């Protein structure tokens, strides 16, 4: 362990004395007792596959601030099963829908959680906000850059409280890492590397190219046309549908938007680019021409920000985010937080207001609840913006989309984060939008 | 750099009955298209457009004698892929092929996608011409694509589509008009807030709020404020009134 009087310690004290601390706030307040029923947020779940059912439904069922009133899925089995679980666990019958528009018509529903495939997020979130609902939407927020800009506008117009499912922003390790970086405990931030490999290992993640399946008649319980929604029509095959959609560019963005939406989001937060982004992107990707998955199998994308910080995103080197500063480094993942100087990670090393922040945001002590949900529910009560507000989610997703666009085009690109336009590359602009199958529109 | 000589062979393989072979050919073509899509690669791009476009339009005689009929040379899946490849190439060269493909029932939706992505005025003209097509869902898609265009002919076409007897077309046109910063569109929207169908009323109310925000964002603040006040005084759903109150500064988040 480094000595207290060592160089790193002195650098730290110097930095603490000269740098105004930045507090990474969550605005989360723990309830001392269960809220009255009238204070509970009445919620509809749109998309109750694995993520919607086994994460959101399970957590929100246990959360005294929330009341699930309806579930919806284009797969009848998903919806019925979710409703059955709620009936078994809480002895309540909830509305069961196969079309999200019917759920949105319910005036008693305050808010929705969207856990559908990415190609649905923008339309469902926008229609929910236009219907006066607050929204929690899974990451990646968007399928294209253009969608995100529209979503932010609608959220602001309707005053919607919007949480993006980048739940690492509510994870104490990631919060501490970001607070340390933003308070310049690493000196000047030089470079960030986001590793999108396999969690718990130091290995990369080669995205399997999938297995070809013959085109099939969709199962009777699945409304395939509704599942596809605005995406270009394709005949049904199981490896295009549940979960596997994330490896098809018509529905998602592969590893880049799947894990990238988490780790690049943390990078954006630490860089201070929550309402901005990089100005230059250079992506190298390997696409398996044998298919059927058409997202990048290997990737390495380099970004540059206006302040000179470089971000490298790759699916090698394990899983997590590494920050390199002029005075050291920090690595953070869902499993660990390491630093070149372990003194940095001690609670007493934090400046006073950061300790206050830490005390104010102790993890929710109600069993089975989740801090990211609580932040959203509390913000619905106070009408404040969430820790993963829609603008942050849009900008983080944009970083991922820029990487995918550069990899696909095979060339570096200039990006204006203020105008949200490419400089002089019309083909890149084309890939920044995805037309919708009729009659769907943004 | 001249076009890769393998392109024509890959185009043929798009029609292969083995979906893996056809997919591989598509991926190779996509790579070529992306490489040729850069701002400086105009010569290769023109060659590629010609090769892809001619394949999209290619026909064969299906039977002999009095049964003879002209049919597309390539199957629908291949033609859709050809249209998609053309969508990635900016510039007006691809438009004639895509405009022709709008008449092909099996390909017209992908051709519309491609024209929507194409920034040229020729693409706008092709989309306007497609408003004479049949099928309310397809027409709604054409209107959605036109929403991103500007100019008097587009506005005139959208205003005309508001009178369409088919509900889906009418609603698409109303919602499209809300994206143009023009206060004179409000009477059209307001009229639909009194429609018989609940869905039309709901969407018309939403479109009014969208028009108000379009006006505000374009700097026509007085017109936006008038419209927001009209929404507050109307029978609009509470969510639209909430948006109006927010815009008028009566509440804040």
XYZ file of C-alpha atoms in Angstrom:
695
model
C 0.000 0.000 0.000
C 1.477 3.426 -0.851
C 2.755 5.526 2.031
C 0.663 8.493 3.098
C 3.491 10.886 2.504
C 4.242 9.507 -0.945
C 4.154 11.407 -4.176
C 0.737 10.218 -5.082
C -0.632 11.331 -1.725
C 0.888 14.796 -2.103
C -0.445 15.085 -5.629
C -3.822 14.096 -4.331
C -3.752 16.715 -1.542
C -2.622 19.360 -3.990
C -5.401 18.478 -6.340
C -7.931 18.470 -3.516
C -6.862 21.968 -2.526
C -7.002 23.478 -5.988
C -9.820 21.768 -7.817
C -13.436 22.578 -7.144
C -15.093 19.237 -6.437
C -17.691 17.976 -8.821
C -20.455 16.050 -7.147
C -22.078 13.355 -9.198
C -25.592 13.635 -7.889
C -28.383 11.146 -7.935
C -31.043 13.033 -5.983
C -32.147 9.739 -4.548
C -33.741 9.829 -1.138
C -34.476 6.643 0.716
C -37.989 6.282 2.051
C -38.180 5.652 5.764
C -41.432 3.775 5.436
C -43.511 2.330 2.655
C -45.314 5.032 0.656
C -49.062 5.383 0.801
C -50.837 3.709 -2.132
C -51.751 7.125 -3.518
C -48.048 7.992 -3.730
C -47.146 4.911 -5.702
C -46.289 5.267 -9.352
C -48.667 3.170 -11.460
C -46.626 1.465 -14.146
C -47.193 -0.367 -17.425
C -44.496 -2.691 -18.715
C -44.031 -2.645 -22.497
C -41.966 -5.654 -23.496
C -41.872 -8.460 -20.958
C -39.330 -10.855 -22.396
C -36.340 -11.826 -20.299
C -35.253 -8.277 -19.457
C -38.711 -6.844 -18.928
C -39.953 -9.754 -16.858
C -36.913 -11.084 -14.969
C -35.392 -7.703 -14.201
C -37.890 -4.855 -14.306
C -40.999 -6.731 -13.301
C -39.242 -8.639 -10.542
C -37.616 -5.520 -9.088
C -40.647 -3.277 -9.410
C -42.966 -5.870 -7.907
C -40.787 -5.718 -4.798
C -40.597 -1.947 -4.774
C -43.126 -0.270 -2.471
C -43.023 2.911 -4.536
C -44.312 1.153 -7.639
C -47.469 -0.608 -8.666
C -47.547 -2.602 -11.883
C -50.956 -2.225 -13.501
C -50.393 -3.645 -16.991
C -48.068 -5.696 -19.120
C -47.731 -5.773 -22.895
C -45.836 -7.816 -25.458
C -46.214 -8.730 -29.130
C -45.559 -12.302 -27.996
C -48.735 -13.446 -26.269
C -46.854 -16.025 -24.220
C -44.581 -13.352 -22.809
C -47.451 -11.105 -21.791
C -49.600 -13.865 -20.342
C -46.707 -15.360 -18.417
C -45.750 -11.989 -16.933
C -49.347 -11.379 -15.847
C -49.491 -14.853 -14.317
C -46.338 -14.225 -12.280
C -47.804 -10.992 -10.923
C -51.027 -12.761 -10.007
C -49.122 -15.502 -8.216
C -46.770 -13.198 -6.354
C -49.014 -10.286 -5.485
C -52.541 -11.693 -5.916
C -53.376 -8.887 -8.329
C -54.760 -9.176 -11.824
C -53.115 -6.745 -14.220
C -54.178 -5.621 -17.673
C -52.619 -7.777 -20.374
C -52.050 -6.233 -23.795
C -50.492 -7.282 -27.076
C -50.473 -3.775 -28.586
C -48.705 -1.018 -26.629
C -51.091 1.631 -27.929
C -53.940 0.082 -25.963
C -51.856 0.204 -22.802
C -51.019 3.867 -23.404
C -54.718 4.724 -23.550
C -55.111 3.865 -19.871
C -55.390 7.076 -17.934
C -54.557 5.443 -14.610
C -51.045 4.516 -15.770
C -48.457 7.158 -14.824
C -45.358 5.685 -16.380
C -44.067 2.913 -18.621
C -40.978 0.739 -18.711
C -39.911 -0.105 -22.269
C -37.887 -3.300 -22.732
C -38.627 -4.038 -26.373
C -36.072 -4.500 -29.188
C -34.189 -1.330 -30.066
C -36.097 -0.672 -33.289
C -39.213 0.001 -31.195
C -37.761 2.305 -28.525
C -38.222 5.680 -30.182
C -41.797 5.184 -31.344
C -43.007 3.657 -28.085
C -41.229 6.211 -25.915
C -42.484 9.156 -27.965
C -46.074 7.931 -27.997
C -45.878 7.285 -24.258
C -44.640 10.814 -23.588
C -47.285 12.281 -25.880
C -49.825 10.379 -23.790
C -48.467 12.063 -20.670
C -46.476 9.130 -19.306
C -43.035 9.187 -17.730
C -40.638 6.655 -19.214
C -37.914 4.219 -18.268
C -36.434 2.900 -21.526
C -33.864 0.176 -21.861
C -30.503 0.868 -23.450
C -29.430 1.437 -26.130
C -31.932 4.261 -26.271
C -32.082 4.399 -30.053
C -31.502 2.547 -33.283
C -30.305 5.685 -35.094
C -28.918 9.092 -34.202
C -31.853 10.898 -35.764
C -34.337 9.136 -33.468
C -32.555 10.344 -30.358
C -32.745 14.011 -31.276
C -36.503 13.752 -31.755
C -36.940 11.838 -28.497
C -35.124 14.515 -26.501
C -37.320 17.225 -28.045
C -40.505 15.383 -27.150
C -39.312 14.686 -23.603
C -38.660 18.377 -23.045
C -41.905 19.441 -24.691
C -44.011 17.177 -22.492
C -41.884 17.536 -19.370
C -41.473 13.779 -19.165
C -39.235 12.266 -16.526
C -37.071 9.872 -18.492
C -34.625 7.306 -17.222
C -32.459 5.366 -19.662
C -31.569 1.841 -18.549
C -27.855 2.622 -18.235
C -27.971 1.405 -14.664
C -24.216 1.646 -14.157
C -24.871 5.319 -13.373
C -26.523 4.089 -10.181
C -23.749 1.610 -9.332
C -21.509 2.866 -6.491
C -18.306 1.653 -8.172
C -18.967 3.476 -11.404
C -20.175 6.555 -9.550
C -17.021 6.643 -7.469
C -14.810 6.192 -10.502
C -16.546 8.998 -12.374
C -16.423 11.294 -9.328
C -12.693 10.693 -8.954
C -12.030 11.388 -12.621
C -14.165 14.494 -12.705
C -12.498 15.799 -9.569
C -9.163 15.347 -11.333
C -7.824 12.812 -8.863
C -6.024 11.281 -11.840
C -4.699 14.676 -12.833
C -5.660 15.656 -16.343
C -7.773 13.023 -18.076
C -5.962 11.858 -21.201
C -7.596 8.696 -22.435
C -10.497 6.378 -21.717
C -10.698 2.787 -22.909
C -13.977 0.920 -22.876
C -13.629 -2.848 -23.018
C -16.676 -4.664 -24.331
C -15.330 -8.177 -23.810
C -16.734 -10.888 -21.627
C -17.462 -9.847 -18.023
C -15.385 -11.570 -15.380
C -12.524 -12.406 -17.729
C -9.700 -10.570 -19.388
C -10.757 -11.998 -22.711
C -12.297 -10.376 -25.690
C -15.743 -11.183 -26.956
C -15.891 -12.561 -30.435
C -19.470 -12.191 -31.524
C -20.530 -15.492 -32.967
C -21.864 -14.967 -36.486
C -24.964 -17.008 -35.769
C -26.382 -20.109 -37.356
C -28.495 -20.065 -40.476
C -32.036 -21.245 -39.983
C -34.659 -21.808 -42.635
C -37.376 -19.220 -42.866
C -40.308 -20.361 -40.747
C -43.925 -19.579 -40.088
C -43.965 -17.481 -36.900
C -45.273 -19.307 -33.858
C -48.971 -18.838 -33.300
C -48.473 -16.771 -30.141
C -46.186 -14.230 -31.831
C -47.558 -11.328 -33.860
C -44.555 -11.091 -36.163
C -45.734 -8.006 -38.017
C -46.158 -6.174 -34.722
C -42.800 -7.431 -33.444
C -41.153 -6.026 -36.592
C -43.088 -2.763 -36.354
C -41.052 -0.042 -38.090
C -38.203 -2.372 -39.098
C -37.905 -3.476 -42.733
C -39.942 -6.590 -43.409
C -38.072 -9.877 -43.068
C -39.454 -13.377 -42.958
C -39.464 -14.911 -39.500
C -36.621 -17.011 -38.152
C -35.966 -17.553 -34.437
C -32.456 -16.130 -34.572
C -33.787 -12.755 -35.656
C -36.312 -12.515 -32.833
C -36.065 -12.719 -29.030
C -32.646 -11.726 -27.672
C -30.841 -12.479 -30.949
C -32.238 -9.333 -32.547
C -29.270 -7.458 -31.095
C -26.967 -8.924 -33.763
C -29.043 -7.651 -36.694
C -28.503 -4.068 -37.796
C -32.167 -3.627 -38.696
C -33.017 -4.140 -35.033
C -29.941 -3.180 -33.021
C -26.216 -2.447 -33.231
C -24.440 -5.572 -31.980
C -21.891 -5.591 -29.200
C -21.198 -1.919 -29.866
C -24.641 -0.743 -28.773
C -25.263 -3.600 -26.346
C -22.296 -3.211 -23.974
C -21.127 0.038 -25.541
C -24.297 1.758 -24.381
C -23.157 0.972 -20.822
C -19.445 1.627 -20.906
C -19.378 4.460 -23.435
C -22.077 6.062 -21.320
C -19.724 5.991 -18.331
C -16.956 7.407 -20.526
C -19.193 10.255 -21.697
C -20.151 11.000 -18.090
C -16.548 11.123 -16.908
C -15.400 13.186 -19.884
C -18.170 15.683 -19.175
C -19.842 15.156 -22.538
C -23.372 14.319 -21.412
C -24.839 16.833 -23.826
C -22.080 16.642 -26.384
C -19.846 13.994 -27.918
C -16.702 13.280 -29.892
C -15.619 15.315 -32.900
C -13.737 12.567 -34.695
C -14.308 8.821 -35.013
C -12.241 6.145 -36.699
C -13.637 2.628 -36.540
C -12.112 -0.647 -37.603
C -14.498 -3.571 -37.607
C -14.568 -7.114 -38.897
C -17.908 -8.223 -40.273
C -18.545 -11.884 -40.891
C -19.743 -12.113 -44.471
C -21.087 -15.604 -43.861
C -23.847 -14.264 -41.642
C -26.549 -14.420 -40.554
C -25.547 -11.827 -37.933
C -24.432 -8.652 -39.657
C -23.023 -6.660 -36.737
C -19.278 -6.355 -36.197
C -17.565 -9.429 -34.777
C -14.373 -7.634 -33.769
C -14.087 -3.901 -33.342
C -11.749 -1.141 -32.349
C -13.030 2.398 -32.564
C -11.044 5.498 -31.667
C -12.772 8.754 -30.818
C -11.415 12.209 -30.105
C -13.165 14.904 -28.059
C -12.755 18.662 -28.326
C -10.855 18.785 -25.040
C -8.286 16.386 -26.465
C -9.437 13.302 -24.551
C -9.259 10.122 -26.592
C -11.730 7.289 -26.183
C -10.955 3.823 -27.495
C -13.736 1.259 -27.608
C -12.838 -2.366 -28.272
C -14.288 -5.774 -27.607
C -11.038 -7.095 -26.212
C -9.325 -6.909 -22.837
C -12.179 -8.035 -20.607
C -15.106 -5.862 -19.649
C -15.008 -2.461 -17.989
C -13.757 1.087 -18.319
C -10.182 2.260 -17.843
C -9.395 5.930 -17.273
C -5.865 7.156 -17.916
C -4.863 10.488 -16.396
C -1.624 12.407 -16.167
C -1.202 11.081 -12.590
C -2.462 7.503 -12.812
C -5.309 5.242 -13.843
C -8.559 3.738 -12.593
C -10.262 0.622 -13.876
C -13.914 0.027 -13.068
C -16.233 -2.830 -13.912
C -19.309 -4.411 -12.380
C -16.992 -6.630 -10.353
C -14.158 -4.397 -9.213
C -12.664 -0.942 -8.891
C -8.868 -0.672 -9.140
C -6.487 2.226 -9.293
C -2.800 2.804 -9.872
C -2.860 4.425 -6.435
C -5.157 2.445 -4.092
C -5.279 5.447 -1.732
C -7.645 7.028 -4.204
C -10.243 4.380 -3.506
C -10.446 4.928 0.251
C -13.522 6.756 1.406
C -11.440 9.177 3.477
C -9.580 10.150 0.320
C -12.708 11.745 -1.051
C -13.165 15.459 -0.464
C -15.776 16.340 2.127
C -18.672 17.007 -0.221
C -18.018 13.751 -2.043
C -18.325 11.923 1.284
C -21.599 13.692 1.872
C -22.718 12.556 -1.520
C -21.743 9.017 -0.610
C -23.746 9.093 2.626
C -26.746 10.619 0.913
C -26.808 7.882 -1.674
C -26.304 4.709 0.303
C -27.868 1.802 -1.427
C -31.552 1.293 -0.961
C -32.080 -0.980 1.991
C -35.444 -2.367 0.944
C -34.703 -5.923 -0.206
C -35.094 -6.569 -3.893
C -35.238 -2.952 -4.965
C -32.923 -1.299 -7.366
C -31.239 2.077 -7.087
C -31.748 2.972 -10.743
C -35.483 2.342 -10.480
C -35.586 4.328 -7.248
C -33.884 7.281 -8.861
C -36.538 7.226 -11.596
C -39.442 6.853 -9.147
C -38.112 9.627 -6.944
C -37.649 11.924 -9.929
C -41.232 11.234 -10.978
C -42.283 12.474 -7.535
C -40.044 15.548 -7.567
C -40.231 16.182 -11.353
C -36.450 16.376 -11.549
C -34.220 14.891 -14.218
C -32.898 11.368 -13.701
C -29.282 10.324 -13.330
C -29.469 8.753 -16.823
C -31.627 11.420 -18.410
C -32.748 11.058 -22.016
C -30.137 13.490 -23.344
C -27.346 11.413 -21.748
C -28.819 8.247 -23.239
C -29.147 9.817 -26.669
C -25.569 11.067 -26.607
C -24.176 7.757 -25.357
C -26.083 5.844 -28.008
C -24.759 8.340 -30.558
C -21.186 7.439 -29.618
C -22.020 3.806 -30.368
C -23.820 4.619 -33.614
C -20.887 6.752 -34.771
C -18.606 3.787 -34.185
C -20.845 1.460 -36.149
C -21.193 3.940 -39.018
C -17.447 4.470 -39.266
C -16.793 0.714 -39.145
C -19.358 0.032 -41.852
C -18.137 2.790 -44.150
C -14.528 1.837 -43.473
C -13.309 5.399 -43.055
C -12.766 8.036 -40.358
C -15.482 10.640 -39.944
C -15.758 14.155 -38.564
C -18.749 14.785 -36.306
C -20.187 18.069 -35.112
C -21.788 17.291 -31.728
C -23.505 20.694 -31.604
C -25.295 20.426 -34.930
C -25.283 16.614 -34.744
C -24.102 16.365 -38.325
C -21.223 14.785 -40.187
C -18.892 17.129 -41.978
C -19.251 16.584 -45.703
C -20.009 12.857 -45.853
C -23.550 12.353 -47.205
C -23.288 8.559 -46.973
C -22.647 8.832 -43.242
C -25.721 11.069 -42.933
C -27.751 8.356 -44.644
C -26.667 5.807 -42.032
C -27.525 8.217 -39.217
C -31.210 7.760 -40.073
C -33.214 4.601 -40.516
C -36.436 4.866 -42.500
C -39.516 3.323 -40.876
C -41.785 0.764 -42.437
C -45.195 2.308 -43.017
C -47.350 3.410 -41.368
C -44.926 4.063 -38.490
C -43.342 7.475 -38.172
C -41.387 9.444 -35.590
C -10.492 3.482 -58.868
C -12.547 1.370 -61.312
C -15.403 -0.773 -60.102
C -14.453 -4.188 -58.730
C -14.960 -6.669 -61.618
C -16.507 -9.154 -59.164
C -19.522 -6.884 -58.680
C -21.492 -8.318 -61.592
C -20.913 -11.866 -60.364
C -22.042 -10.935 -56.846
C -25.166 -9.343 -58.279
C -26.001 -12.626 -60.006
C -25.409 -14.508 -56.758
C -28.027 -12.393 -55.001
C -30.522 -14.633 -56.776
C -28.892 -17.830 -55.523
C -31.331 -20.260 -53.905
C -28.848 -20.976 -51.103
C -29.483 -18.107 -48.698
C -25.912 -18.268 -47.376
C -24.444 -17.717 -50.854
C -26.887 -14.888 -51.530
C -26.105 -13.283 -48.167
C -22.351 -13.500 -48.775
C -22.777 -11.805 -52.130
C -24.848 -9.054 -50.531
C -22.210 -8.443 -47.864
C -19.496 -8.181 -50.521
C -21.607 -5.726 -52.495
C -22.366 -3.683 -49.386
C -18.659 -3.359 -48.687
C -18.063 -2.157 -52.254
C -20.922 0.305 -51.998
C -19.675 1.740 -48.706
C -16.164 2.122 -50.069
C -17.550 3.948 -53.097
C -19.853 6.151 -51.040
C -17.137 8.577 -49.973
C -17.254 12.176 -51.086
C -14.463 11.682 -53.658
C -15.366 8.341 -55.222
C -17.841 9.652 -57.782
C -16.586 7.632 -60.784
C -16.792 4.239 -59.058
C -20.101 5.244 -57.544
C -21.585 5.961 -60.963
C -20.472 2.556 -62.237
C -21.919 0.818 -59.206
C -25.239 2.638 -59.489
C -25.492 1.594 -63.123
C -24.733 -2.058 -62.374
C -27.099 -2.267 -59.396
C -29.836 -0.185 -61.005
C -29.872 -2.141 -64.250
C -30.112 -5.390 -62.302
C -33.004 -3.981 -60.297
C -34.826 -3.066 -63.497
C -33.831 -6.173 -65.490
C -36.665 -8.238 -66.926
C -37.111 -11.522 -68.741
C -39.864 -13.043 -70.825
C -41.593 -15.600 -68.636
C -43.437 -17.635 -71.260
C -43.698 -17.943 -74.990
C -46.431 -17.038 -77.438
C -49.659 -15.472 -76.255
C -48.751 -16.286 -72.630
C -45.592 -14.221 -72.888
C -45.183 -11.843 -69.990
C -42.381 -9.647 -68.858
C -41.244 -10.448 -65.334
C -38.357 -9.251 -63.182
C -35.166 -11.126 -63.856
C -34.261 -11.292 -60.184
C -36.445 -12.640 -57.364
C -38.022 -10.245 -54.878
C -35.451 -10.886 -52.155
C -32.616 -9.975 -54.539
C -34.440 -6.905 -55.843
C -35.008 -5.680 -52.312
C -31.325 -6.066 -51.598
C -30.445 -4.168 -54.777
C -32.744 -1.320 -53.744
C -31.196 -1.258 -50.295
C -27.687 -1.073 -51.753
C -28.767 1.862 -53.908
C -30.076 3.600 -50.788
C -26.532 3.904 -49.444
C -25.273 5.821 -52.477
C -26.000 9.535 -52.256
C -26.650 11.513 -55.410
C -29.345 11.631 -58.071
C -27.984 8.806 -60.279
C -29.892 6.048 -58.475
C -33.229 7.874 -58.496
C -34.566 6.734 -61.918
C -34.080 3.072 -60.985
C -35.679 3.560 -57.575
C -38.563 5.562 -59.022
C -39.284 2.705 -61.389
C -39.083 0.233 -58.496
C -41.856 2.168 -56.723
C -44.207 0.524 -59.224
C -43.004 -2.943 -58.207
C -45.316 -4.144 -55.417
C -42.685 -6.497 -54.009
C -39.971 -3.869 -53.776
C -41.707 -0.531 -53.467
C -41.329 -0.206 -49.688
C -37.548 -0.653 -49.878
C -37.448 1.690 -52.877
C -39.295 4.255 -50.771
C -36.735 3.811 -47.985
C -33.979 4.425 -50.518
C -35.632 7.542 -51.911
C -36.251 8.852 -48.395
C -32.514 8.499 -47.722
C -31.546 10.156 -51.001
C -31.086 13.903 -50.489
C -31.561 14.939 -54.153
C -34.499 16.930 -55.510
C -35.072 14.138 -58.013
C -35.885 11.843 -55.102
C -38.461 14.364 -53.875
C -40.057 14.412 -57.319
C -40.174 10.608 -57.411
C -41.856 10.486 -53.998
C -44.393 13.115 -55.043
C -45.195 11.085 -58.151
C -45.695 8.003 -55.955
C -48.655 9.707 -54.244
C -50.775 8.468 -57.142
C -50.064 4.861 -56.054
C -52.603 2.615 -54.417
C -52.707 1.236 -50.884
C -53.220 3.436 -47.799
C -50.322 2.001 -45.814
C -47.849 2.522 -48.649
C -49.195 6.022 -49.236
C -48.792 6.829 -45.549
C -45.165 5.735 -45.905
C -44.658 8.014 -48.904
C -46.101 10.907 -46.918
C -43.811 10.089 -44.001
C -40.844 10.170 -46.377
C -41.977 13.519 -47.778
C -42.137 15.007 -44.282
C -38.386 15.442 -44.389
C -38.601 17.447 -47.632
C -39.400 21.078 -48.098
C -40.796 23.200 -50.915
C -44.131 24.348 -52.300
C -44.908 21.152 -54.269
C -44.454 19.049 -51.126
C -46.711 21.315 -49.090
C -49.364 21.333 -51.793
C -49.313 17.538 -51.990
C -49.614 17.149 -48.230
C -52.493 19.609 -48.065
C -54.251 17.666 -50.768
C -53.645 14.376 -48.931
C -55.448 15.797 -45.895
C -58.633 15.448 -47.920
C -57.984 11.777 -48.716
C -60.935 9.527 -47.856
C -58.587 6.905 -46.412
C -58.031 7.569 -42.713
C -54.429 6.369 -42.556
C -53.440 8.655 -45.440
C -55.307 11.623 -43.996
C -53.699 11.189 -40.571
C -50.219 10.794 -42.003
C -50.699 14.037 -43.934
C -51.985 15.886 -40.871
C -49.035 14.743 -38.796
C -46.636 15.675 -41.597
C -48.065 19.191 -41.800
C -47.265 19.636 -38.110
C -43.575 19.534 -39.007
C -43.862 22.647 -41.182
C -43.678 25.980 -39.296
C -46.872 27.296 -40.828
C -49.711 28.563 -38.572
C -52.221 28.207 -41.395
C -52.049 24.434 -40.933
C -53.784 24.650 -37.587
C -57.352 24.944 -38.921
C -56.840 21.640 -40.738
C -55.623 19.984 -37.559
C -58.270 21.617 -35.404
C -60.982 20.336 -37.725
C -59.725 16.795 -37.204
C -59.872 17.173 -33.424
C -63.642 17.047 -33.954
C -63.551 13.932 -36.139
C -65.857 11.030 -35.450
C -63.090 8.482 -34.866
C -61.432 8.692 -31.438
C -58.052 7.699 -32.913
C -58.198 10.566 -35.406
C -59.139 13.031 -32.666
C -56.300 11.849 -30.444
C -53.700 12.067 -33.185
C -54.968 15.458 -34.330
C -54.611 16.849 -30.803
C -51.058 15.494 -30.638
C -50.276 16.974 -34.048
C -51.486 20.386 -32.873
C -49.020 20.324 -29.984
C -46.328 19.224 -32.411
C -47.152 22.114 -34.743
C -46.960 24.538 -31.821
C -43.509 23.228 -30.941
C -42.408 23.421 -34.592
C -43.494 27.063 -34.657
C -41.698 27.823 -31.398
C -38.497 26.129 -32.546
C -38.530 28.068 -35.829
C -38.734 31.385 -34.007
C -42.437 32.075 -34.596
C -43.022 32.450 -30.897
C -46.185 34.580 -31.046
C -47.870 32.059 -33.324
C -46.717 29.219 -31.079
C -48.102 30.941 -28.005
C -51.458 31.536 -29.696
C -51.658 27.894 -30.627
C -50.680 26.687 -27.174
C -53.391 28.924 -25.677
C -55.888 27.484 -28.153
C -54.884 23.984 -27.051
C -55.421 24.947 -23.410
C -58.891 26.243 -24.228
C -59.813 23.180 -26.272
C -60.974 19.720 -25.361
C -57.442 18.364 -25.803
C -56.258 15.495 -23.594
C -54.561 16.514 -20.374
C -51.113 15.517 -21.681
C -51.374 18.072 -24.507
C -52.577 20.738 -22.104
C -49.668 19.956 -19.833
C -47.285 20.510 -22.749
C -49.034 23.812 -23.442
C -48.714 24.931 -19.833
C -45.022 24.018 -19.847
C -44.415 25.959 -23.046
C -46.270 28.977 -21.710
C -44.151 28.920 -18.585
C -47.041 28.149 -16.298
C -45.304 25.060 -14.926
C -41.725 23.897 -15.022
C -39.732 20.715 -14.704
